[in-house]
Amino acid sequence: MAAAAASGMLISNSTINNVCFRKPQFSTSFKPKSTISELGFLTSKLSGIKISLSPLSSIIINKPISLPLKPSLQPVARRICPFTGKKPNRANKVSHSNHKTKRRQFVNLQYKRVWWEAGKRFLKLRLSTKALKTIEKNGLDAVAKKAGIDLSKE
């Protein structure tokens, strides 16, 4: 007040009481705003996809909205033997200073062509070396039956 009076401005109590300070109002929902153009399209601000607002839009369209292309990932074979059920083990790599870091001990899986006597053909299987020894000892049919594997599908 003293600074305002010194500069020649007189401020009365009524003008001070009329000043209103409001809190900014924030909406709690994070809905994207959309605009409707003259052509009858609804455009999303986030993705830029145009959606028609015509009466035919209530009919289900067979053509799906295209998504951005992503590089296709090839399926990776799991590191589990189907015959024995062996899978990777978690272990510690211990340094000379006894510092331990996590590592994985993988199963020794091999692609092997095995003769299937009942089917009179070769099967290309991905199996562990332990399963290969078991197949040589007991036979492919017995090991597959015990593991619950149907060889006729492969």
Short mmCIF file of C-alpha atoms in Angstrom, two decimals:
data_model
loop_
_atom_site.label_atom_id
_atom_site.label_comp_id
_atom_site.label_asym_id
_atom_site.label_seq_id
_atom_site.Cartn_x
_atom_site.Cartn_y
_atom_site.Cartn_z
CA MET A 1 0.00 0.00 0.00
CA ALA A 2 2.78 2.40 0.87
CA ALA A 3 4.52 1.82 -2.48
CA ALA A 4 1.27 2.45 -4.35
CA ALA A 5 0.60 5.63 -2.37
CA ALA A 6 4.16 6.83 -3.00
CA SER A 7 3.76 6.38 -6.74
CA GLY A 8 0.63 8.52 -6.71
CA MET A 9 -1.89 5.70 -7.06
CA LEU A 10 -4.63 5.48 -4.53
CA ILE A 11 -6.15 2.04 -3.99
CA SER A 12 -9.28 1.86 -1.94
CA ASN A 13 -10.41 -1.12 0.12
CA SER A 14 -13.33 -1.70 -2.24
CA THR A 15 -11.03 -2.40 -5.20
CA ILE A 16 -8.96 -4.80 -3.13
CA ASN A 17 -12.08 -6.69 -2.11
CA ASN A 18 -13.23 -6.95 -5.74
CA VAL A 19 -10.03 -8.73 -6.85
CA CYS A 20 -10.71 -12.42 -7.13
CA PHE A 21 -8.01 -15.06 -7.33
CA ARG A 22 -9.25 -18.34 -8.74
CA LYS A 23 -7.64 -21.73 -8.74
CA PRO A 24 -7.03 -23.11 -12.20
CA GLN A 25 -9.45 -25.93 -12.86
CA PHE A 26 -7.87 -29.14 -14.14
CA SER A 27 -9.91 -31.99 -15.48
CA THR A 28 -9.10 -35.37 -13.98
CA SER A 29 -9.83 -37.33 -17.15
CA PHE A 30 -7.22 -37.59 -19.87
CA LYS A 31 -9.54 -37.94 -22.85
CA PRO A 32 -8.04 -36.89 -26.19
CA LYS A 33 -9.82 -33.97 -27.79
CA SER A 34 -11.39 -34.64 -31.16
CA THR A 35 -12.44 -32.28 -33.90
CA ILE A 36 -15.14 -32.71 -36.50
CA SER A 37 -14.37 -31.25 -39.90
CA GLU A 38 -16.85 -30.16 -42.54
CA LEU A 39 -16.50 -33.46 -44.40
CA GLY A 40 -18.02 -35.48 -41.58
CA PHE A 41 -14.81 -37.06 -40.31
CA LEU A 42 -13.78 -37.38 -36.68
CA THR A 43 -10.02 -36.87 -36.38
CA SER A 44 -8.15 -37.94 -33.29
CA LYS A 45 -5.47 -35.52 -32.10
CA LEU A 46 -3.24 -38.34 -30.87
CA SER A 47 -3.13 -40.80 -33.74
CA GLY A 48 -4.49 -38.88 -36.72
CA ILE A 49 -6.93 -41.64 -37.68
CA LYS A 50 -10.01 -40.39 -39.52
CA ILE A 51 -13.29 -42.05 -38.59
CA SER A 52 -16.36 -41.42 -40.71
CA LEU A 53 -19.49 -40.13 -39.01
CA SER A 54 -21.88 -41.01 -41.84
CA PRO A 55 -25.02 -43.10 -41.15
CA LEU A 56 -23.28 -46.05 -42.81
CA SER A 57 -20.73 -46.07 -39.99
CA SER A 58 -23.17 -48.06 -37.87
CA ILE A 59 -22.74 -50.96 -40.32
CA ILE A 60 -19.82 -53.20 -39.45
CA ILE A 61 -17.00 -52.69 -41.93
CA ASN A 62 -15.02 -55.81 -42.85
CA LYS A 63 -11.85 -53.83 -43.54
CA PRO A 64 -9.92 -53.34 -40.27
CA ILE A 65 -8.15 -50.10 -39.44
CA SER A 66 -4.53 -50.60 -40.44
CA LEU A 67 -1.89 -50.46 -37.76
CA PRO A 68 1.66 -49.20 -38.24
CA LEU A 69 3.92 -51.90 -39.61
CA LYS A 70 6.14 -53.60 -37.09
CA PRO A 71 8.94 -55.96 -38.01
CA SER A 72 7.68 -59.50 -37.70
CA LEU A 73 9.42 -61.55 -35.08
CA GLN A 74 10.24 -65.12 -35.89
CA PRO A 75 9.17 -67.61 -33.23
CA VAL A 76 12.11 -68.81 -31.21
CA ALA A 77 12.26 -72.44 -30.15
CA ARG A 78 12.23 -72.80 -26.38
CA ARG A 79 15.31 -74.27 -24.78
CA ILE A 80 13.45 -77.20 -23.27
CA CYS A 81 13.83 -80.83 -24.25
CA PRO A 82 10.38 -82.26 -25.09
CA PHE A 83 11.38 -85.83 -24.15
CA THR A 84 13.12 -85.33 -20.80
CA GLY A 85 11.69 -81.94 -19.76
CA LYS A 86 15.14 -80.54 -19.06
CA LYS A 87 15.29 -76.73 -19.05
CA PRO A 88 17.89 -74.02 -18.31
CA ASN A 89 19.24 -73.75 -14.79
CA ARG A 90 20.06 -70.53 -12.95
CA ALA A 91 23.49 -70.43 -11.46
CA ASN A 92 26.10 -68.00 -10.18
CA LYS A 93 29.25 -67.19 -12.08
CA VAL A 94 31.85 -66.90 -9.32
CA SER A 95 34.95 -64.83 -10.02
CA HIS A 96 38.37 -65.18 -8.42
CA SER A 97 37.38 -62.49 -5.90
CA ASN A 98 34.24 -64.51 -5.06
CA HIS A 99 32.00 -61.94 -6.81
CA LYS A 100 28.79 -63.68 -7.90
CA THR A 101 26.81 -62.74 -11.00
CA LYS A 102 23.72 -64.51 -12.30
CA ARG A 103 24.05 -66.72 -15.37
CA ARG A 104 22.09 -69.51 -17.05
CA GLN A 105 23.24 -73.04 -17.75
CA PHE A 106 21.49 -74.13 -20.93
CA VAL A 107 20.53 -77.66 -21.89
CA ASN A 108 22.67 -79.29 -24.57
CA LEU A 109 19.98 -79.37 -27.28
CA GLN A 110 20.81 -80.81 -30.69
CA TYR A 111 18.89 -81.15 -33.96
CA LYS A 112 19.01 -84.81 -34.85
CA ARG A 113 17.46 -87.00 -37.53
CA VAL A 114 16.18 -90.14 -35.82
CA TRP A 115 14.81 -93.20 -37.61
CA TRP A 116 11.26 -94.01 -36.51
CA GLU A 117 10.71 -97.72 -37.04
CA ALA A 118 6.90 -97.68 -36.69
CA GLY A 119 6.48 -94.81 -39.17
CA LYS A 120 9.21 -96.09 -41.53
CA ARG A 121 10.72 -92.62 -41.88
CA PHE A 122 13.18 -90.19 -40.37
CA LEU A 123 12.09 -87.54 -37.85
CA LYS A 124 14.05 -84.35 -37.33
CA LEU A 125 13.92 -83.70 -33.58
CA ARG A 126 15.46 -81.13 -31.28
CA LEU A 127 16.39 -83.07 -28.20
CA SER A 128 18.96 -83.09 -25.43
CA THR A 129 21.95 -85.40 -25.51
CA LYS A 130 20.55 -87.15 -22.44
CA ALA A 131 17.32 -87.88 -24.37
CA LEU A 132 19.38 -89.15 -27.31
CA LYS A 133 21.11 -91.67 -25.03
CA THR A 134 17.75 -92.71 -23.59
CA ILE A 135 16.31 -93.21 -27.09
CA GLU A 136 19.27 -95.37 -28.06
CA LYS A 137 18.74 -97.49 -24.95
CA ASN A 138 14.91 -97.81 -24.80
CA GLY A 139 13.76 -96.95 -28.33
CA LEU A 140 12.00 -93.91 -29.77
CA ASP A 141 8.44 -95.21 -29.33
CA ALA A 142 8.90 -96.03 -25.63
CA VAL A 143 10.49 -92.66 -24.79
CA ALA A 144 7.84 -90.72 -26.77
CA LYS A 145 5.02 -92.65 -25.09
CA LYS A 146 6.45 -91.96 -21.64
CA ALA A 147 6.81 -88.22 -22.47
CA GLY A 148 3.29 -88.11 -23.96
CA ILE A 149 4.43 -87.08 -27.45
CA ASP A 150 2.53 -88.15 -30.57
CA LEU A 151 5.14 -88.79 -33.27
CA SER A 152 2.63 -89.10 -36.09
CA LYS A 153 2.04 -85.31 -36.04
CA GLU A 154 5.69 -84.48 -36.62
#
